[in-house]
Tab-separated table of C-alpha atoms and ligand atoms in Angstrom:
chain	number	residue	atom	x	y	z
A	1124	UNK	CA	-7.077	-67.180	-43.594
A	1125	UNK	CA	-10.383	-68.741	-44.702
A	1126	UNK	CA	-13.200	-70.624	-42.983
A	1127	UNK	CA	-16.799	-71.712	-43.504
A	1128	UNK	CA	-17.769	-69.909	-40.293
A	1129	UNK	CA	-16.013	-67.061	-38.470
A	1130	UNK	CA	-17.105	-66.542	-34.843
A	1131	UNK	CA	-16.184	-63.333	-33.036
A	1132	UNK	CA	-16.135	-63.869	-29.252
A	1133	UNK	CA	-15.285	-66.970	-27.241
A	1134	UNK	CA	-17.791	-66.764	-24.380
A	1135	UNK	CA	-20.552	-69.326	-23.921
A	1136	UNK	CA	-22.471	-68.612	-27.116
A	1137	UNK	CA	-19.390	-68.401	-29.370
A	1138	UNK	CA	-17.764	-71.463	-27.788
A	1139	UNK	CA	-20.959	-73.518	-28.039
A	1140	UNK	CA	-21.502	-72.682	-31.710
A	1141	UNK	CA	-17.834	-73.417	-32.515
A	1142	UNK	CA	-18.115	-76.830	-30.843
A	1143	UNK	CA	-21.374	-77.722	-32.605
A	1144	UNK	CA	-20.391	-76.502	-36.097
A	1145	UNK	CA	-16.892	-78.028	-35.942
A	1146	UNK	CA	-18.502	-81.282	-34.796
A	1147	UNK	CA	-20.511	-81.236	-38.071
A	1148	UNK	CA	-17.277	-80.939	-40.029
A	1149	UNK	CA	-17.489	-77.173	-40.753
A	1150	UNK	CA	-14.214	-75.239	-40.919
A	1151	UNK	CA	-14.613	-72.892	-37.952
A	1152	UNK	CA	-12.322	-70.087	-36.788
A	1153	UNK	CA	-13.180	-68.426	-33.450
A	1154	UNK	CA	-11.509	-65.181	-32.390
A	1155	UNK	CA	-11.323	-64.371	-28.644
A	1156	UNK	CA	-9.622	-61.181	-27.482
A	1157	UNK	CA	-8.548	-62.554	-24.072
A	1158	UNK	CA	-5.294	-64.547	-24.100
A	1159	UNK	CA	-6.516	-67.285	-21.713
A	1160	UNK	CA	-9.029	-68.274	-19.024
A	1161	UNK	CA	-10.564	-65.155	-17.462
A	1162	UNK	CA	-13.284	-63.999	-15.072
A	1163	UNK	CA	-16.472	-62.306	-16.264
A	1164	UNK	CA	-19.074	-60.052	-14.679
A	1165	UNK	CA	-21.628	-62.817	-14.124
A	1166	UNK	CA	-23.451	-64.184	-11.080
A	1167	UNK	CA	-22.424	-67.674	-12.274
A	1168	UNK	CA	-25.789	-69.318	-11.594
A	1169	UNK	CA	-26.552	-72.047	-14.147
A	1170	UNK	CA	-30.272	-72.673	-14.640
A	1171	UNK	CA	-31.781	-76.018	-15.588
A	1172	UNK	CA	-31.859	-75.056	-19.288
A	1173	UNK	CA	-28.205	-74.044	-19.243
A	1174	UNK	CA	-27.335	-77.365	-17.603
A	1175	UNK	CA	-29.282	-79.271	-20.273
A	1176	UNK	CA	-27.426	-77.446	-23.046
A	1177	UNK	CA	-24.049	-78.043	-21.389
A	1178	UNK	CA	-24.848	-81.725	-21.012
A	1179	UNK	CA	-25.740	-81.876	-24.738
A	1180	UNK	CA	-22.316	-80.335	-25.451
A	1181	UNK	CA	-20.621	-83.075	-23.439
A	1182	UNK	CA	-19.696	-80.849	-20.485
A	1183	UNK	CA	-20.280	-81.891	-16.878
A	1184	UNK	CA	-20.394	-78.773	-14.643
A	1185	UNK	CA	-20.307	-80.960	-11.500
A	1186	UNK	CA	-17.028	-82.552	-12.641
A	1187	UNK	CA	-15.677	-79.031	-13.267
A	1188	UNK	CA	-16.229	-78.210	-9.582
A	1189	UNK	CA	-19.760	-76.756	-9.700
A	1190	UNK	CA	-22.049	-76.896	-6.657
A	1191	UNK	CA	-25.821	-77.607	-6.699
A	1192	UNK	CA	-28.332	-74.886	-5.793
A	1193	UNK	CA	-32.023	-75.604	-5.210
A	1194	UNK	CA	-33.262	-72.720	-3.053
A	1195	UNK	CA	-33.575	-68.968	-3.375
A	1196	UNK	CA	-33.480	-66.696	-0.319
A	1197	UNK	CA	-34.841	-63.204	-0.906
A	1198	UNK	CA	-34.171	-60.384	1.542
A	1199	UNK	CA	-34.845	-56.667	1.871
A	1200	UNK	CA	-33.884	-54.903	5.097
A	1201	UNK	CA	-34.600	-57.342	7.920
A	1202	UNK	CA	-37.214	-59.318	6.005
A	1203	UNK	CA	-36.189	-62.650	4.527
A	1204	UNK	CA	-38.092	-65.354	2.635
A	1205	UNK	CA	-36.860	-68.670	1.308
A	1206	UNK	CA	-38.401	-70.662	-1.547
A	1207	UNK	CA	-37.528	-73.943	-3.216
A	1208	UNK	CA	-36.561	-73.382	-6.866
A	1209	UNK	CA	-38.682	-75.223	-9.433
A	1210	UNK	CA	-35.467	-76.947	-10.648
A	1211	UNK	CA	-31.952	-77.680	-9.434
A	1212	UNK	CA	-29.405	-75.143	-10.685
A	1213	UNK	CA	-25.676	-74.940	-10.152
A	1214	UNK	CA	-22.972	-72.423	-9.292
A	1215	UNK	CA	-19.778	-72.614	-11.356
A	1216	UNK	CA	-17.062	-70.082	-12.130
A	1217	UNK	CA	-17.106	-68.705	-15.697
A	1218	UNK	CA	-13.296	-68.786	-15.709
A	1219	UNK	CA	-13.538	-72.576	-15.509
A	1220	UNK	CA	-16.659	-73.100	-17.644
A	1221	UNK	CA	-15.769	-70.900	-20.634
A	1222	UNK	CA	-12.228	-72.305	-20.798
A	1223	UNK	CA	-13.546	-75.896	-20.722
A	1224	UNK	CA	-15.977	-75.121	-23.558
A	1225	UNK	CA	-13.288	-73.532	-25.753
A	1226	UNK	CA	-10.957	-76.481	-25.123
A	1227	UNK	CA	-13.733	-78.822	-26.229
A	1228	UNK	CA	-14.399	-76.744	-29.351
A	1229	UNK	CA	-10.698	-76.956	-30.240
A	1230	UNK	CA	-10.767	-80.739	-29.677
A	1231	UNK	CA	-13.718	-80.929	-32.090
A	1232	UNK	CA	-11.573	-79.263	-34.773
A	1233	UNK	CA	-12.338	-75.540	-34.406
A	1234	UNK	CA	-9.400	-73.153	-34.723
A	1235	UNK	CA	-9.473	-70.981	-31.593
A	1236	UNK	CA	-7.402	-67.780	-31.834
A	1237	UNK	CA	-6.796	-66.528	-28.285
A	1238	UNK	CA	-5.609	-63.013	-27.530
A	1239	UNK	CA	-6.783	-61.613	-30.878
A	1240	UNK	CA	-9.395	-58.888	-31.166
A	1241	UNK	CA	-11.706	-58.452	-34.155
A	1242	UNK	CA	-11.591	-54.810	-35.238
A	1243	UNK	CA	-14.021	-54.891	-38.163
A	1244	UNK	CA	-16.501	-57.128	-39.911
A	1245	UNK	CA	-17.379	-56.274	-43.507
A	1246	UNK	CA	-19.188	-57.882	-46.451
A	1247	UNK	CA	-16.737	-59.528	-48.853
A	1248	UNK	CA	-17.503	-61.329	-52.152
A	1249	UNK	CA	-20.915	-62.547	-50.962
A	1250	UNK	CA	-19.473	-63.599	-47.574
A	1251	UNK	CA	-17.693	-61.776	-44.765
A	1252	UNK	CA	-14.222	-60.473	-43.955
A	1253	UNK	CA	-13.049	-60.094	-40.336
A	1254	UNK	CA	-10.110	-57.748	-39.726
A	1255	UNK	CA	-8.063	-58.656	-36.648
A	1256	UNK	CA	-5.995	-56.291	-34.505
A	1257	UNK	CA	-2.707	-57.697	-35.858
A	1258	UNK	CA	-3.780	-57.079	-39.467
A	1259	UNK	CA	-4.793	-60.698	-40.187
A	1260	UNK	CA	-7.776	-61.014	-42.537
A	1261	UNK	CA	-10.222	-63.838	-41.969
A	1262	UNK	CA	-12.631	-64.570	-44.845
A	1263	UNK	CA	-15.676	-66.749	-44.229
A	1264	UNK	CA	-18.960	-67.615	-45.901
A	1265	UNK	CA	-20.843	-67.070	-42.601
A	1266	UNK	CA	-20.070	-64.844	-39.613
A	1267	UNK	CA	-21.406	-64.931	-36.058
A	1268	UNK	CA	-21.236	-62.023	-33.606
A	1269	UNK	CA	-20.798	-63.420	-30.092
A	1270	UNK	CA	-19.093	-60.460	-28.450
A	1271	UNK	CA	-21.450	-60.368	-25.460
A	1272	UNK	CA	-22.235	-56.832	-24.304
A	1273	UNK	CA	-19.457	-55.336	-26.443
A	1274	UNK	CA	-20.554	-53.928	-29.789
A	1275	UNK	CA	-18.242	-54.243	-32.761
A	1276	UNK	CA	-17.774	-50.992	-34.708
A	1277	UNK	CA	-20.526	-50.678	-37.320
A	1278	UNK	CA	-22.698	-53.391	-35.700
A	1279	UNK	CA	-24.481	-51.559	-32.894
A	1280	UNK	CA	-27.648	-52.941	-31.353
A	1281	UNK	CA	-30.720	-50.944	-30.268
A	1282	UNK	CA	-30.586	-49.681	-26.639
A	1283	UNK	CA	-31.990	-51.714	-23.739
A	1284	UNK	CA	-35.050	-50.806	-21.668
A	1285	UNK	CA	-33.145	-50.569	-18.387
A	1286	UNK	CA	-29.643	-49.329	-19.022
A	1287	UNK	CA	-28.824	-47.234	-15.943
A	1288	UNK	CA	-27.334	-50.103	-13.882
A	1289	UNK	CA	-23.660	-50.703	-13.112
A	1290	UNK	CA	-22.613	-54.331	-12.454
A	1291	UNK	CA	-19.922	-55.558	-10.022
A	1292	UNK	CA	-18.614	-59.054	-9.445
A	1293	UNK	CA	-16.153	-60.409	-6.918
A	1294	UNK	CA	-15.089	-63.880	-5.817
A	1295	UNK	CA	-14.808	-64.391	-2.066
A	1296	UNK	CA	-13.662	-67.020	0.389
A	1297	UNK	CA	-16.369	-67.010	3.061
A	1298	UNK	CA	-16.003	-67.696	6.745
A	1299	UNK	CA	-16.735	-71.490	7.155
A	1300	UNK	CA	-19.936	-70.888	9.155
A	1301	UNK	CA	-21.311	-68.500	6.533
A	1302	UNK	CA	-20.303	-70.887	3.791
A	1303	UNK	CA	-22.353	-73.643	5.417
A	1304	UNK	CA	-25.364	-71.324	5.821
A	1305	UNK	CA	-25.195	-70.360	2.132
A	1306	UNK	CA	-24.786	-73.919	0.854
A	1307	UNK	CA	-27.514	-74.889	-1.656
A	1308	UNK	CA	-28.939	-71.327	-1.837
A	1309	UNK	CA	-28.738	-68.371	-4.110
A	1310	UNK	CA	-29.335	-65.324	-1.913
A	1311	UNK	CA	-30.876	-62.274	-3.565
A	1312	UNK	CA	-30.606	-59.071	-1.554
A	1313	UNK	CA	-32.657	-56.044	-2.551
A	1314	UNK	CA	-31.211	-52.680	-1.500
A	1315	UNK	CA	-31.917	-49.047	-2.343
A	1316	UNK	CA	-31.192	-48.608	-6.048
A	1317	UNK	CA	-30.185	-52.182	-6.806
A	1318	UNK	CA	-29.888	-55.846	-5.958
A	1319	UNK	CA	-27.163	-58.401	-5.229
A	1320	UNK	CA	-26.758	-62.157	-5.675
A	1321	UNK	CA	-24.521	-64.343	-3.538
A	1322	UNK	CA	-23.915	-68.070	-4.023
A	1323	UNK	CA	-21.217	-70.701	-3.876
A	1324	UNK	CA	-19.470	-71.538	-7.156
A	1325	UNK	CA	-17.117	-74.204	-5.773
A	1326	UNK	CA	-16.320	-75.782	-2.419
A	1327	UNK	CA	-14.018	-72.889	-1.625
A	1328	UNK	CA	-15.363	-69.932	-3.539
A	1329	UNK	CA	-18.472	-67.726	-3.490
A	1330	UNK	CA	-19.539	-65.147	-6.070
A	1331	UNK	CA	-20.965	-61.798	-5.070
A	1332	UNK	CA	-22.518	-60.059	-8.036
A	1333	UNK	CA	-24.499	-56.854	-7.715
A	1334	UNK	CA	-26.228	-54.219	-9.772
A	1335	UNK	CA	-26.748	-50.651	-8.668
A	1336	UNK	CA	-28.259	-47.604	-10.338
A	1337	UNK	CA	-25.623	-45.181	-11.587
A	1338	UNK	CA	-27.197	-42.343	-9.568
A	1339	UNK	CA	-27.025	-44.258	-6.268
A	1340	UNK	CA	-23.416	-45.215	-6.918
A	1341	UNK	CA	-22.535	-41.601	-7.658
A	1342	UNK	CA	-24.070	-40.400	-4.361
A	1343	UNK	CA	-21.765	-42.881	-2.587
A	1344	UNK	CA	-18.673	-41.443	-4.287
A	1345	UNK	CA	-18.544	-44.213	-6.905
A	1346	UNK	CA	-16.379	-46.633	-4.903
A	1347	UNK	CA	-16.891	-50.351	-4.230
A	1348	UNK	CA	-15.938	-50.047	-0.540
A	1349	UNK	CA	-18.466	-47.269	0.081
A	1350	UNK	CA	-21.133	-49.217	-1.812
A	1351	UNK	CA	-20.518	-52.379	0.237
A	1352	UNK	CA	-20.636	-50.385	3.485
A	1353	UNK	CA	-23.932	-48.742	2.491
A	1354	UNK	CA	-25.515	-52.048	1.483
A	1355	UNK	CA	-24.260	-53.660	4.700
A	1356	UNK	CA	-26.059	-50.937	6.706
A	1357	UNK	CA	-29.317	-51.707	4.845
A	1358	UNK	CA	-29.020	-55.498	4.537
A	1359	UNK	CA	-28.101	-57.351	7.745
A	1360	UNK	CA	-28.151	-60.809	6.133
A	1361	UNK	CA	-25.623	-59.865	3.450
A	1362	UNK	CA	-23.485	-58.057	6.063
A	1363	UNK	CA	-23.468	-61.240	8.143
A	1364	UNK	CA	-22.510	-63.411	5.124
A	1365	UNK	CA	-19.639	-61.103	4.230
A	1366	UNK	CA	-18.234	-60.823	7.760
A	1367	UNK	CA	-14.811	-62.462	7.773
A	1368	UNK	CA	-14.908	-63.009	3.989
A	1369	UNK	CA	-11.672	-62.737	2.052
A	1370	UNK	CA	-11.799	-61.165	-1.436
A	1371	UNK	CA	-10.024	-63.356	-3.979
A	1372	UNK	CA	-9.233	-60.504	-6.378
A	1373	UNK	CA	-7.786	-57.121	-5.386
A	1374	UNK	CA	-10.804	-55.331	-6.862
A	1375	UNK	CA	-14.137	-56.370	-8.391
A	1376	UNK	CA	-14.806	-56.552	-12.117
A	1377	UNK	CA	-17.291	-53.919	-13.294
A	1378	UNK	CA	-19.520	-53.262	-16.262
A	1379	UNK	CA	-21.630	-50.162	-16.993
A	1380	UNK	CA	-24.695	-49.439	-19.125
A	1381	UNK	CA	-25.892	-53.051	-19.415
A	1382	UNK	CA	-28.693	-53.037	-22.047
A	1383	UNK	CA	-31.241	-55.095	-20.069
A	1384	UNK	CA	-34.406	-55.695	-22.049
A	1385	UNK	CA	-32.700	-55.626	-25.447
A	1386	UNK	CA	-33.971	-58.025	-28.085
A	1387	UNK	CA	-32.085	-57.419	-31.353
A	1388	UNK	CA	-33.868	-56.724	-34.644
A	1389	UNK	CA	-34.333	-59.774	-36.811
A	1390	UNK	CA	-32.946	-58.276	-40.044
A	1391	UNK	CA	-29.153	-58.626	-39.702
A	1392	UNK	CA	-26.743	-60.128	-42.243
A	1393	UNK	CA	-24.765	-61.879	-39.480
A	1394	UNK	CA	-25.750	-64.456	-36.883
A	1395	UNK	CA	-26.162	-62.648	-33.543
A	1396	UNK	CA	-25.684	-64.915	-30.532
A	1397	UNK	CA	-26.091	-64.587	-26.758
A	1398	UNK	CA	-26.130	-61.030	-25.429
A	1399	UNK	CA	-25.888	-59.768	-29.000
A	1400	UNK	CA	-29.366	-61.235	-29.555
A	1401	UNK	CA	-31.118	-60.675	-26.196
A	1402	UNK	CA	-30.170	-59.405	-22.727
A	1403	UNK	CA	-32.304	-60.600	-19.815
A	1404	UNK	CA	-31.924	-59.031	-16.336
A	1405	UNK	CA	-29.424	-60.930	-14.230
A	1406	UNK	CA	-31.700	-61.785	-11.305
A	1407	UNK	CA	-33.324	-64.445	-13.509
A	1408	UNK	CA	-29.996	-66.338	-13.773
A	1409	UNK	CA	-30.978	-67.101	-17.374
A	1410	UNK	CA	-28.517	-65.133	-19.552
A	1411	UNK	CA	-26.253	-68.149	-19.999
A	1412	UNK	CA	-29.099	-70.427	-21.036
A	1413	UNK	CA	-30.205	-67.830	-23.623
A	1414	UNK	CA	-26.608	-67.698	-24.909
A	1415	UNK	CA	-26.443	-71.502	-25.210
A	1416	UNK	CA	-29.941	-71.651	-26.725
A	1417	UNK	CA	-29.003	-69.096	-29.414
A	1418	UNK	CA	-25.915	-71.151	-30.337
A	1419	UNK	CA	-27.933	-74.378	-30.589
A	1420	UNK	CA	-30.620	-72.713	-32.752
A	1421	UNK	CA	-27.958	-71.078	-34.921
A	1422	UNK	CA	-26.319	-74.420	-35.594
A	1423	UNK	CA	-29.651	-76.056	-36.530
A	1424	UNK	CA	-30.428	-73.154	-38.903
A	1425	UNK	CA	-26.926	-73.101	-40.439
A	1426	UNK	CA	-27.187	-76.835	-41.120
A	1427	UNK	CA	-30.541	-76.223	-42.842
A	1428	UNK	CA	-29.047	-73.503	-45.068
A	1429	UNK	CA	-31.155	-70.739	-43.459
A	1430	UNK	CA	-30.236	-67.037	-43.319
A	1431	UNK	CA	-29.394	-65.075	-40.141
A	1432	UNK	CA	-32.807	-63.383	-40.187
A	1433	UNK	CA	-34.258	-66.803	-39.258
A	1434	UNK	CA	-32.252	-66.816	-36.015
A	1435	UNK	CA	-33.389	-63.290	-35.169
A	1436	UNK	CA	-37.019	-64.351	-35.663
A	1437	UNK	CA	-36.547	-67.582	-33.645
A	1438	UNK	CA	-34.933	-65.729	-30.750
A	1439	UNK	CA	-37.756	-63.180	-30.673
A	1440	UNK	CA	-40.275	-66.041	-30.628
A	1441	UNK	CA	-38.459	-67.994	-27.892
A	1442	UNK	CA	-37.215	-65.323	-25.462
A	1443	UNK	CA	-38.713	-61.865	-26.178
A	1444	UNK	CA	-41.628	-62.395	-23.759
A	1445	UNK	CA	-39.403	-63.539	-20.878
A	1446	UNK	CA	-36.961	-60.674	-21.478
A	1447	UNK	CA	-39.801	-58.120	-21.473
A	1448	UNK	CA	-41.406	-59.526	-18.301
A	1449	UNK	CA	-38.100	-59.858	-16.443
A	1450	UNK	CA	-37.142	-56.279	-17.378
A	1451	UNK	CA	-40.408	-54.923	-15.953
A	1452	UNK	CA	-39.674	-56.789	-12.699
A	1453	UNK	CA	-36.064	-55.594	-12.673
A	1454	UNK	CA	-37.113	-51.961	-13.136
A	1455	UNK	CA	-39.554	-52.293	-10.238
A	1456	UNK	CA	-37.064	-54.180	-8.052
A	1457	UNK	CA	-34.746	-51.197	-7.543
A	1458	UNK	CA	-37.483	-49.214	-5.719
A	1459	UNK	CA	-37.644	-49.521	-1.936
A	1460	UNK	CA	-41.460	-49.897	-1.431
A	1461	UNK	CA	-41.601	-52.612	-4.124
A	1462	UNK	CA	-38.652	-54.409	-2.508
A	1463	UNK	CA	-40.361	-54.658	0.888
A	1464	UNK	CA	-43.655	-55.730	-0.719
A	1465	UNK	CA	-41.851	-58.382	-2.768
A	1466	UNK	CA	-40.318	-60.023	0.284
A	1467	UNK	CA	-43.583	-59.792	2.250
A	1468	UNK	CA	-45.477	-61.535	-0.553
A	1469	UNK	CA	-42.738	-64.104	-1.036
A	1470	UNK	CA	-42.808	-64.850	2.703
A	1471	UNK	CA	-46.546	-65.528	2.526
A	1472	UNK	CA	-46.399	-67.408	-0.749
A	1473	UNK	CA	-43.078	-69.114	-1.489
A	1474	UNK	CA	-44.930	-70.623	-4.445
A	1475	UNK	CA	-45.137	-67.163	-6.046
A	1476	UNK	CA	-41.358	-66.748	-5.991
A	1477	UNK	CA	-41.021	-70.149	-7.608
A	1478	UNK	CA	-43.637	-69.157	-10.242
A	1479	UNK	CA	-41.654	-66.035	-11.163
A	1480	UNK	CA	-38.538	-68.177	-11.503
A	1481	UNK	CA	-40.453	-70.556	-13.780
A	1482	UNK	CA	-42.007	-67.746	-15.884
A	1483	UNK	CA	-38.652	-66.221	-16.848
A	1484	UNK	CA	-37.225	-69.470	-18.297
A	1485	UNK	CA	-37.016	-70.722	-21.886
A	1486	UNK	CA	-40.036	-72.999	-22.468
A	1487	UNK	CA	-39.474	-76.723	-23.073
A	1488	UNK	CA	-40.961	-76.529	-26.604
A	1489	UNK	CA	-38.293	-73.974	-27.555
A	1490	UNK	CA	-35.562	-76.157	-26.052
A	1491	UNK	CA	-36.714	-79.053	-28.213
A	1492	UNK	CA	-36.632	-76.843	-31.337
A	1493	UNK	CA	-32.960	-76.156	-30.551
A	1494	UNK	CA	-32.236	-79.884	-30.721
A	1495	UNK	CA	-32.420	-80.902	-27.040
A	1496	UNK	CA	-34.133	-84.268	-26.520
A	1497	UNK	CA	-37.828	-84.164	-25.558
B	649	FAD	C1	-24.124	-58.554	-13.397
B	649	FAD	C2	-24.457	-59.754	-14.226
B	649	FAD	C3	-24.800	-60.952	-13.623
B	649	FAD	C4	-25.145	-62.074	-14.377
B	649	FAD	N1	-25.452	-63.226	-13.752
B	649	FAD	C5	-25.852	-64.300	-14.487
B	649	FAD	C6	-26.171	-65.540	-13.845
B	649	FAD	O1	-26.027	-65.697	-12.630
B	649	FAD	N2	-26.612	-66.568	-14.630
B	649	FAD	C7	-26.742	-66.443	-15.994
B	649	FAD	O2	-27.168	-67.412	-16.644
B	649	FAD	N3	-26.401	-65.300	-16.614
B	649	FAD	C8	-25.949	-64.233	-15.900
B	649	FAD	N4	-25.574	-63.091	-16.544
B	649	FAD	C9	-25.649	-63.037	-18.016
B	649	FAD	C10	-24.511	-63.814	-18.688
B	649	FAD	O3	-23.280	-63.485	-18.107
B	649	FAD	C11	-24.486	-63.461	-20.184
B	649	FAD	O4	-25.800	-63.475	-20.689
B	649	FAD	C12	-23.628	-64.449	-20.981
B	649	FAD	O5	-22.304	-64.393	-20.553
B	649	FAD	C13	-23.689	-64.096	-22.463
B	649	FAD	O6	-22.823	-64.945	-23.180
B	649	FAD	P1	-22.202	-64.427	-24.544
B	649	FAD	O7	-21.540	-65.575	-25.178
B	649	FAD	O8	-23.220	-63.663	-25.310
B	649	FAD	O9	-21.120	-63.318	-24.103
B	649	FAD	P2	-19.858	-63.413	-23.163
B	649	FAD	O10	-19.900	-64.608	-22.320
B	649	FAD	O11	-19.752	-62.069	-22.515
B	649	FAD	O12	-18.649	-63.589	-24.168
B	649	FAD	C14	-18.282	-62.588	-25.089
B	649	FAD	C15	-16.822	-62.824	-25.445
B	649	FAD	O13	-16.461	-62.022	-26.566
B	649	FAD	C16	-15.153	-61.540	-26.383
B	649	FAD	N5	-15.036	-60.359	-27.236
B	649	FAD	C17	-15.704	-59.184	-27.112
B	649	FAD	N6	-15.361	-58.349	-28.113
B	649	FAD	C18	-14.468	-59.034	-28.880
B	649	FAD	C19	-13.755	-58.681	-30.074
B	649	FAD	N7	-13.904	-57.499	-30.677
B	649	FAD	N8	-12.900	-59.607	-30.602
B	649	FAD	C20	-12.733	-60.825	-30.010
B	649	FAD	N9	-13.387	-61.193	-28.867
B	649	FAD	C21	-14.245	-60.307	-28.330
B	649	FAD	C22	-15.065	-61.274	-24.890
B	649	FAD	O14	-13.730	-61.257	-24.435
B	649	FAD	C23	-15.869	-62.438	-24.324
B	649	FAD	O15	-15.070	-63.551	-23.968
B	649	FAD	C24	-25.172	-61.965	-15.796
B	649	FAD	C25	-24.807	-60.779	-16.416
B	649	FAD	C26	-24.437	-59.672	-15.642
B	649	FAD	C27	-24.046	-58.399	-16.334
């Protein structure tokens, strides 16, 4: 099997690049290990930049069932502060969003191989050869690694700066009263050793996504139920939101050793997209916009005949500062005294919370370089 561009991974970054490159007439083959639409460990908050990129790709998150979010409510213990976000974001399930993007990429002419895992990626006659789990060989002039937090053998990234957190994600049907109270908000709850985000992602569904330090989880016996009970004891607002809630999956999805703070080296022979290029702490709700930004930049650079090192350099220029700053905040945010201080300050100065939200975003100039209209 041959292609101009082989893409490994069909999440947001891989799907977006496939759609863009196929739209320019490139022969694109994308390999995704999952057989169909699937859930991901993700808080499912789409920032303004992510929404702009999706719009440029011809996707309408509202039409896919997404719900608008324009406020953040921060709580630690009994303290709570609410601030207006400096933009309107949206909650939307990744199961729906990623599947819609891949369908659009296929419509644009990309070959999307579902349920096939890339096992190896090697240099081959001046290009690349991808070896799939069923023995198929895919040869391509260019190759993009869009495997998210999963490293392909032989293509490891440097470690993150905060990698002792375990992530959980569960969809819930909330009690109608709690659903109404949550409407329009993303609620961030700080608790000992971690933080949680809760928001609506459709009229009927909420996403609870949380991160906890490995050590804290271990002291609680390592189980989700014990963790939820412990957080409920510390965080009355979250306990109230979850009262009467019905889990929509038998157990949450989990992910360990997330390399927050990672910004990949700029000297690779392949195009690294999304979490393969940079991993920003989840509280910023900006990982998806970085993934979409990397795909847009990659497509501009591919069209200009540039080498993958140019994408590495562009990503460092556009997001390294935000990733570094957000990781410092994330490391501080798991400590109890900082958590209480953060909510106290936010209560006095809602503007400050909004400033932090603004400071962790991709700047407009960088968005324009990726091809978004000024
Ligand atoms: C706890 C948590 C909460 C988050 N919350 C938010 C949020 O609210 N808002 C936000 O913007 N971002 C959030 N993020 C970040 C966001 O989820 C990621 O940054 C984004 O999904 C990265 O996109 P990607 O394309 O790089 O990878 P992914 O979307 O993870 O896609 C990678 C794809 O590659 C496939 N794959 C992996 N290995 C192979 C292989 N060998 N062969 C074939 N396919 C393969 C996988 O199946 C997957 O579909 C959160 C992350 C975490 C961990």
